[in-house]
Coordinates of C-alpha atoms in Angstrom, one line a residue:
X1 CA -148.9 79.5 98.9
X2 CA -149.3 75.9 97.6
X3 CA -146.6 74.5 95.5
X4 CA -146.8 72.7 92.1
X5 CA -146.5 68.7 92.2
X6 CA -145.4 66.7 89.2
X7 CA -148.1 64.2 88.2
X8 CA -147.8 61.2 85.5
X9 CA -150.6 61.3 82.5
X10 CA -151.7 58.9 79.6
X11 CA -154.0 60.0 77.1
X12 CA -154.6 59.9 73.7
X13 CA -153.4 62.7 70.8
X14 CA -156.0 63.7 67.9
X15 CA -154.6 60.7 65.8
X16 CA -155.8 58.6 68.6
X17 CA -152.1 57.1 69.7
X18 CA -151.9 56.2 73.3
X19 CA -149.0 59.0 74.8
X20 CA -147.6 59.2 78.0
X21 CA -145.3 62.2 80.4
X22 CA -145.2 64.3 83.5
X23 CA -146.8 67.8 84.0
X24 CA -146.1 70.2 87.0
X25 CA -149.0 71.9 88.3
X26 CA -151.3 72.8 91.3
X27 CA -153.6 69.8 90.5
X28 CA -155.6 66.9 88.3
X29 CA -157.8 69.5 87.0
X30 CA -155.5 71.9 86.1
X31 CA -153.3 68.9 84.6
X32 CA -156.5 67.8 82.3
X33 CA -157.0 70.9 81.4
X34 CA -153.4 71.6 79.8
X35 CA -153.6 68.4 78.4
X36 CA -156.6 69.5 76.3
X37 CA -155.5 72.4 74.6
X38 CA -152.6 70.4 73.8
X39 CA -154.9 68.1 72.1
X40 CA -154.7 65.6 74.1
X41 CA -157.7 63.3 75.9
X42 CA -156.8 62.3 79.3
X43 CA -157.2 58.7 80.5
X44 CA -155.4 58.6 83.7
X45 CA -153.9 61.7 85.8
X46 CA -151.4 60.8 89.0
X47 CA -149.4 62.4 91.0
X48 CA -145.8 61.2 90.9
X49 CA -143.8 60.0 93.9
X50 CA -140.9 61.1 94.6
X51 CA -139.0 58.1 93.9
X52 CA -136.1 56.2 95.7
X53 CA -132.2 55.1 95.5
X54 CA -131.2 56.7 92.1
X55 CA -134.4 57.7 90.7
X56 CA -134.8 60.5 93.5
X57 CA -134.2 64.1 92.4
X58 CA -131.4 65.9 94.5
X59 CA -132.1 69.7 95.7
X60 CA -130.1 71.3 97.7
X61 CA -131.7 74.5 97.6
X62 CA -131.2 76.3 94.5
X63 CA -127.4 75.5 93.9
X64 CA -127.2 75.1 90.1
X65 CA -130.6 76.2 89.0
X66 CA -130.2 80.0 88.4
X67 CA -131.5 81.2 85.5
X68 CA -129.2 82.5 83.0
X69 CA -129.6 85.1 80.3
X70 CA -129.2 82.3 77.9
X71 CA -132.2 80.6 78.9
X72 CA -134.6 83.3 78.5
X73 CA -132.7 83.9 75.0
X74 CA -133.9 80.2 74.4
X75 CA -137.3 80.3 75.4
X76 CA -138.3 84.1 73.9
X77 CA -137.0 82.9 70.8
X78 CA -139.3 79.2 70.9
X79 CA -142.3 81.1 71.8
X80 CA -141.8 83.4 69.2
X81 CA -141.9 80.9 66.8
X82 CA -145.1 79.0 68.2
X83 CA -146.9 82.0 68.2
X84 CA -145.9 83.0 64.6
X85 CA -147.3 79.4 63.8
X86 CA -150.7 80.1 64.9
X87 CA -150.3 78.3 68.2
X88 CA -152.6 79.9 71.4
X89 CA -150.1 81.1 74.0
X90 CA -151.9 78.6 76.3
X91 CA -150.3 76.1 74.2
X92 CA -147.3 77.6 73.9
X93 CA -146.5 77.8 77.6
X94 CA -147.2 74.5 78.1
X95 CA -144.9 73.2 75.5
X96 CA -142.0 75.3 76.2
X97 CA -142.8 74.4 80.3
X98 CA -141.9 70.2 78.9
X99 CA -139.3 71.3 77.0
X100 CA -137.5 73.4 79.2
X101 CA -134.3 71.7 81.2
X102 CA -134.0 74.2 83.7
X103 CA -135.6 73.4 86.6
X104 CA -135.9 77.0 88.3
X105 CA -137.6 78.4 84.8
X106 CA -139.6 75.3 84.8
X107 CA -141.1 76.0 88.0
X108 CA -141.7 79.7 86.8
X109 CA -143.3 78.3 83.8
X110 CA -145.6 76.4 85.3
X111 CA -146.8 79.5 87.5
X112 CA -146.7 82.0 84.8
X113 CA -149.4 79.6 82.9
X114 CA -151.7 79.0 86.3
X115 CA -151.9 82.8 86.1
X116 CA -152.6 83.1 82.3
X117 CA -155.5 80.4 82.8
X118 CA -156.7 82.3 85.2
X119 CA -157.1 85.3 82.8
X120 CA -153.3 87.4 83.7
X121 CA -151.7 88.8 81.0
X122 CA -148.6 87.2 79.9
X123 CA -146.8 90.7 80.6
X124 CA -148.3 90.7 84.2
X125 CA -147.6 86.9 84.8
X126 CA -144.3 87.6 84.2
X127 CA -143.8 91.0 86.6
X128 CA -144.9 88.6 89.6
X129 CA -141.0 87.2 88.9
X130 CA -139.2 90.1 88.5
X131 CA -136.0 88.7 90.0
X132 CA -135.9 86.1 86.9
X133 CA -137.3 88.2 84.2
X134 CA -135.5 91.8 83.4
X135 CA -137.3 94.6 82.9
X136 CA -136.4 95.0 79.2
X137 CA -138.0 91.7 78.7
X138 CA -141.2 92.8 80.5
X139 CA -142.1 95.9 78.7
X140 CA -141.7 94.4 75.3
X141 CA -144.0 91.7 76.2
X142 CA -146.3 93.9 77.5
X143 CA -146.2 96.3 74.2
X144 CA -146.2 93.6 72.4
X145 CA -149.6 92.2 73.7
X146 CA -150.7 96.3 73.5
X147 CA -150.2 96.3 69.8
X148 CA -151.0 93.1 68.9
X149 CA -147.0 91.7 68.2
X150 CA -146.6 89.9 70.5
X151 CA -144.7 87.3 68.4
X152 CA -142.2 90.1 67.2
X153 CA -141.9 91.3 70.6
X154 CA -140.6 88.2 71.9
X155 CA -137.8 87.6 68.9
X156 CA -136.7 90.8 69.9
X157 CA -135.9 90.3 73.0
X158 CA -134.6 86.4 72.0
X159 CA -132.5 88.8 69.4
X160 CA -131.7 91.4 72.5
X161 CA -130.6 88.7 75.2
X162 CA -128.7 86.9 72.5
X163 CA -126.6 89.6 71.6
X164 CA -125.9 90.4 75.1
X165 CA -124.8 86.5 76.1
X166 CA -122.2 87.5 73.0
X167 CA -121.3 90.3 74.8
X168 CA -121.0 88.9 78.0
X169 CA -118.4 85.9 76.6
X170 CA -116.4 88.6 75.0
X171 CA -116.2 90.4 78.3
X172 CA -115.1 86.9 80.0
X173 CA -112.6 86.0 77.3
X174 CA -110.7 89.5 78.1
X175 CA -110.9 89.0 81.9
X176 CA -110.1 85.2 82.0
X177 CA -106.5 85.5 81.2
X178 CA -105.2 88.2 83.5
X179 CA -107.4 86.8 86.6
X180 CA -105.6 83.1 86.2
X181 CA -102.2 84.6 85.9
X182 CA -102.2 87.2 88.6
X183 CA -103.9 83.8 90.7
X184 CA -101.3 82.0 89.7
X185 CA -98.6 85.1 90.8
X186 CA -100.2 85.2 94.2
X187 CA -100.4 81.0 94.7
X188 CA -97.0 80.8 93.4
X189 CA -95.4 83.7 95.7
X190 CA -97.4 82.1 98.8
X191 CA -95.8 78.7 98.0
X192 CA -92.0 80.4 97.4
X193 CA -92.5 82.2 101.5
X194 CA -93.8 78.7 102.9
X195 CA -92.2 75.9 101.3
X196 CA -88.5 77.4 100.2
X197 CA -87.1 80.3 102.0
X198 CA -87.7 78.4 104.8
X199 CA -85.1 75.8 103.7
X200 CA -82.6 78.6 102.3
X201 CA -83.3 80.6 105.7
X202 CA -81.5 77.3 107.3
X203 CA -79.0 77.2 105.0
X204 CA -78.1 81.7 105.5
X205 CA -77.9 80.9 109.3
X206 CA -74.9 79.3 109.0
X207 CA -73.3 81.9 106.5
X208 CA -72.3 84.3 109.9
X209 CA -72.6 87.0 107.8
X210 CA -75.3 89.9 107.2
X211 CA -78.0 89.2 104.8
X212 CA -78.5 91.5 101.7
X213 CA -82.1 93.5 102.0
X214 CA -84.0 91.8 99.3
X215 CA -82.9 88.5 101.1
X216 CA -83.9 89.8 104.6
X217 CA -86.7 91.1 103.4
X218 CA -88.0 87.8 101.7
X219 CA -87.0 85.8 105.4
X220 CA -88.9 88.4 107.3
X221 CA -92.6 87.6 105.2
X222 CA -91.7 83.7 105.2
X223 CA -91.4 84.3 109.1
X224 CA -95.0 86.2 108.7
X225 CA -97.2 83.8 106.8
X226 CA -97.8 81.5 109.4
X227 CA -100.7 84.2 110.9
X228 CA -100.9 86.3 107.8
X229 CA -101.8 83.4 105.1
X230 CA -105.1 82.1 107.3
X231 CA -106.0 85.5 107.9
X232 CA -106.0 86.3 104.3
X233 CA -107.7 83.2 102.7
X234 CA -110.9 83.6 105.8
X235 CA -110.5 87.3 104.5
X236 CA -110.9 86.2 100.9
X237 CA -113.8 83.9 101.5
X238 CA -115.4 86.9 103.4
X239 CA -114.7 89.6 100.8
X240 CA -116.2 86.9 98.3
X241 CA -119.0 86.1 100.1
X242 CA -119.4 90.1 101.2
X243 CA -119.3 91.0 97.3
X244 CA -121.7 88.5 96.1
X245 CA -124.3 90.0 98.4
X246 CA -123.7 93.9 98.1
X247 CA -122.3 93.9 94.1
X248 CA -125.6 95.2 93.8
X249 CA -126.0 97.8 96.0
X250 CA -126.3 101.6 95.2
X251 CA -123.4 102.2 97.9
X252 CA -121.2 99.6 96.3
X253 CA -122.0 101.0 92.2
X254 CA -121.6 104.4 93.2
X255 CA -117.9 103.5 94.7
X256 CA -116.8 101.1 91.8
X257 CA -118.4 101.8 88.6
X258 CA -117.0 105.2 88.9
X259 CA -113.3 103.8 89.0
X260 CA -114.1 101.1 86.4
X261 CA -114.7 104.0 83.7
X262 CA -111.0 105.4 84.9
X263 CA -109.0 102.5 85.0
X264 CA -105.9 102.2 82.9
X265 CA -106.4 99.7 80.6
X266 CA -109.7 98.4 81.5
X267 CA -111.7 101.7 81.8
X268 CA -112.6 102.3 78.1
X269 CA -113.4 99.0 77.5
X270 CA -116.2 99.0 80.1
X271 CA -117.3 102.3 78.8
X272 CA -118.2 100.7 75.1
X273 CA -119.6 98.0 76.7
X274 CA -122.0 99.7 78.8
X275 CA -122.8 102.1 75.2
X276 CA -123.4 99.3 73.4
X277 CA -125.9 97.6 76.0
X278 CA -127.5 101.3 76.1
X279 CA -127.9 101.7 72.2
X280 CA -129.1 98.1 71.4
X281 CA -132.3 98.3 74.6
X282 CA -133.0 102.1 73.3
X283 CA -133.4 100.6 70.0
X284 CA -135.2 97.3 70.5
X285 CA -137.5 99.2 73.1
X286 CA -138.7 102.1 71.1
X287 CA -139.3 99.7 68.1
X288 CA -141.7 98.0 70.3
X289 CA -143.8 101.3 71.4
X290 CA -142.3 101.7 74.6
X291 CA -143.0 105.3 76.0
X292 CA -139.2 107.3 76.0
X293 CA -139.4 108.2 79.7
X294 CA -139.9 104.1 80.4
X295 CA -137.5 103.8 78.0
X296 CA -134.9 105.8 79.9
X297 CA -135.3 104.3 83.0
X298 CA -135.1 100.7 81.7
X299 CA -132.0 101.2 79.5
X300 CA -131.0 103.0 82.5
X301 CA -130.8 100.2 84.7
X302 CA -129.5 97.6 82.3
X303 CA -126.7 99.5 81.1
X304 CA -124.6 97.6 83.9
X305 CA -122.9 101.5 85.2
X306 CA -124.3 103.0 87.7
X307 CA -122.3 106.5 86.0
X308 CA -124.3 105.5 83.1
X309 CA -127.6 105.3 84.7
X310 CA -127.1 108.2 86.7
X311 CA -126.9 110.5 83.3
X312 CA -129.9 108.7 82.0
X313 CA -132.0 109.8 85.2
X314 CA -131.4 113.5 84.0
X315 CA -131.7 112.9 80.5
X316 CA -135.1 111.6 81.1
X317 CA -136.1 114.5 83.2
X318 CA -134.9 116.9 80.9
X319 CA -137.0 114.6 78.4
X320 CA -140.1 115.0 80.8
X321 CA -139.7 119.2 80.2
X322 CA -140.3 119.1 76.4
X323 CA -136.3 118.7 75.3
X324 CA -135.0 116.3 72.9
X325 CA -133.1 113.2 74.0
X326 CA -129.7 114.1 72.5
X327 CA -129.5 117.9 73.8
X328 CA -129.3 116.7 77.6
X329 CA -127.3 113.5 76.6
X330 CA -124.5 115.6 75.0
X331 CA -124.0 117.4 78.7
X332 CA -122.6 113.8 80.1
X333 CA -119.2 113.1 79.8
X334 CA -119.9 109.7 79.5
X335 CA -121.6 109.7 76.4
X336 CA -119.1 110.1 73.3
X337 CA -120.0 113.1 71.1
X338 CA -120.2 110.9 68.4
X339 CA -123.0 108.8 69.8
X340 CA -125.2 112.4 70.0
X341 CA -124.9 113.3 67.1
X342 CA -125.6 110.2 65.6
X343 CA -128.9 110.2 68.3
X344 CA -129.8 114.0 67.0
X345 CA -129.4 112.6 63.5
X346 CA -131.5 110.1 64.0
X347 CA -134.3 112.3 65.8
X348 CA -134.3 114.8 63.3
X349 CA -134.9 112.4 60.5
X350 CA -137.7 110.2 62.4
X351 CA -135.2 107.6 62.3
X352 CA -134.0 107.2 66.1
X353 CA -134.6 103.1 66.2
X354 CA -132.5 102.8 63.5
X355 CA -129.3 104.8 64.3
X356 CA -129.5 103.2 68.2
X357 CA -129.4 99.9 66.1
X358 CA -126.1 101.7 64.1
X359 CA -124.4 102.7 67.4
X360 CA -124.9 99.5 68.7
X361 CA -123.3 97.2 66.4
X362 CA -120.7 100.1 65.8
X363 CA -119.5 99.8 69.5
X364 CA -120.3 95.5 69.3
X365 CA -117.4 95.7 66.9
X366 CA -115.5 97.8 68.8
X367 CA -115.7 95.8 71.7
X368 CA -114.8 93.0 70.3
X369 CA -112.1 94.7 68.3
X370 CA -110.9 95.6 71.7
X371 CA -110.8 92.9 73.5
X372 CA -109.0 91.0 70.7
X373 CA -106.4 93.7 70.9
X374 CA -106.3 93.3 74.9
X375 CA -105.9 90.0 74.6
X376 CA -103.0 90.4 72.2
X377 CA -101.4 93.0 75.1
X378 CA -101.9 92.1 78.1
X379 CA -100.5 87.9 77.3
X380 CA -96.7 89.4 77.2
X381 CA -97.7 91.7 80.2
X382 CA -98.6 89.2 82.4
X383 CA -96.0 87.0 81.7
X384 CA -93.3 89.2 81.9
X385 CA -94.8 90.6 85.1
X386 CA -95.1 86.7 86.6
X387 CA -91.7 86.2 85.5
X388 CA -90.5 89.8 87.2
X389 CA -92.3 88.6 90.4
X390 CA -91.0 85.1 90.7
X391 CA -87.7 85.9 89.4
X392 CA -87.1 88.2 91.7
X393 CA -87.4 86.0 94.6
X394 CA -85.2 83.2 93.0
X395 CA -82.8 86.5 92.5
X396 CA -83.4 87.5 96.2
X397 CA -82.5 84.2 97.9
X398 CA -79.4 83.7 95.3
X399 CA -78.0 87.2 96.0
X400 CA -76.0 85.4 99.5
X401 CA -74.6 83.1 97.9
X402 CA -73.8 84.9 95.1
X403 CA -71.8 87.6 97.6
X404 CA -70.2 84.6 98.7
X405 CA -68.8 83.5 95.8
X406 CA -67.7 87.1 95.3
X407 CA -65.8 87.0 98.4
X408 CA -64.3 83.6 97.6
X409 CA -62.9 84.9 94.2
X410 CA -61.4 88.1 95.6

């Protein structure tokens, strides 16, 4: 499949003024004919070189060019707009494609327009790049283009993603703190065993006595790390590497999401977070017309638990026999009681969008609440558990001396 060049174009805007860029697409004609529906007459169309010295793009593959949640938050919410301003969506997609700094979603762009000039849906377009575009994001665009709202369709899910890159940095600012310091426990503990025991293992060898546990204990992993520490940083770049590829896999989410709800400290946090991704896709989905059972299976998937998706598979089967949605949804233990009865509220009154919306700022709050309060927790715990590590060790190779001393005095 042919790839989209950049090309250089003058031409003139309806006011006449001479105006000059760069377009990617397939070719000249396709180029002339995005310039005129954005109102602009063509006078020369080239296709750009590649340049030299600075002025040469770098790629190395697709390091740096992901595209985040944030950028499709930026982009729903611009087309949106254009769309609510009378603008064609041939228009639109070719102003947001200039706009656009990312260069991945650039290059998506520019497809996602070929197709839509070629008569594709925008819904459709968009499915061919399923690994860039959720599929919360896809159904609303294509009920949105069903019922004719397209514009509304697309602020919510600019209002959807936006609320879930909040989410996201709240997650980040309760995780950041305890990763760094329990780091910073292991890198200073690794230091301790191969820069100074060494020196106070000289210094004990000349004590002639017996060393006390602790102390022997600490010589014995100093005496250790010159195999152990290689083997466990190629170990760590492996597990790293190992994770990044199989996060995702059933296998993997059926063995660790499980534990996440059960952990200590952490477990009901992920719980409320994974409730409040639920409720707020339930709600912006069935405002747009989105059949339940789709529904189910979407919310489903982007509920970020497998647990969680797992009870949504037999909710929506029980669904698919004729039952309501928050009889089956009150038999899973994940799901709190209040959160059904709020749902069989809301179904009883003809009101369902609007008590997911409830639930989900509810348990937005009480995420944030809890992370604030995690925060507040866990600082003293860490430090007192970086001092507890470290200090023991300072303890451990001080206890010899100490007993000489001792001995000395007596």
């Amino acid at each position: 499949m042919a790839t989209a060049a950049t090309f250089t174009y003058k031409g003139r805007d309806t006011e006449g003024k001479l105006v000059k860029g760069r377009i990617d697409a397939m070719t000249e004609g396709a180029v002339a004919n995005r310039l005129r529906t954005m109102g602009i007459s063509p006078l020369t169309i080239q296709e750009a070189s590649g340049g030299t010295g600075l002025q040469m793009e770098i790629n190395i593959g697709s390091f740096g060019t992901k595209v985040k949640l944030k950028d499709l938050a930026i982009m729903s919410r611009q087309m949106a707009t254009m769309i609510t301003s009378g603008l064609s969506l041939l228009r639109t997609l070719s102003i947001i494609t200039e706009q656009t700094e990312n260069k991945e979603l650039k290059k998506i762009l520019v497809s996602i327009t070929r197709e839509v000039e070629s008569g594709s849906s925008l819904s459709d377009a968009t499915a061919r790049h399923d690994r860039v575009f959720p599929p919360i994001m896809i159904s609303l665009i294509r009920a949105g283009e069903t019922g004719g709202f397209l514009d509304n369709a697309l602020l919510s899910v600019a209002k959807n993603f936006e609320a879930e890159v909040k989410l996201r940095g709240t997650i980040k600012s309760a995780m950041t703190y305890p990763v760094i310091v329990f780091i910073m426990a292991i890198i200073s503990v690794i230091a301790m065993l191969v820069f100074i025991v060494p020196i106070f293992q000289k210094m004990f060898e000349g004590f002639g006595s017996e060393l006390p546990l602790p102390t022997q204990f600490l010589v014995f992993l100093s005496s250790q790390m010159w195999w152990f520490l290689p083997v466990f940083i190629i170990a760590s770049i492996v597990f790293a590497v190992w994770w990044g590829k199989n996060k995702n896999t059933l296998a993997v989410r059926k063995f660790v999401d499980p534990l996440k709800l059960k952990l200590p400290v952490f477990g009901n946090l992920f719980k409320k977070i994974a409730i409040a991704r639920f409720s707020r896709n339930f709600s912006a989905m069935m405002a747009a017309g989105v059949p339940i059972l789709q529904v189910l299976s979407i919310v489903g998937e982007t509920s970020g638990n497998w647990v969680m998706e797992e009870a949504l598979r037999k909710v929506a089967e029980s669904v698919r026999q004729g039952k309501t949605v928050a009889e089956p949804l009150s038999h899973e233990k994940v799901f709190p009681s209040m959160v059904t009865q709020m749902i069989s509220v809301g179904e009883d009154a003809g009101a369902l969008e609007q008590m997911l919306s409830k639930i989900a700022d509810f348990y937005d709050e009480e995420v944030q609440s809890a992370t604030e309060s995690l925060t507040a927790s866990i600082e003293p715990l860490m430090i007192a558990f970086l001092g507890i590590v470290v200090g023991g060790m300072i303890v451990a190779l001080y206890l010899p001396i100490f007993n000489i001393f001792t001995l000395l005095n007596n």
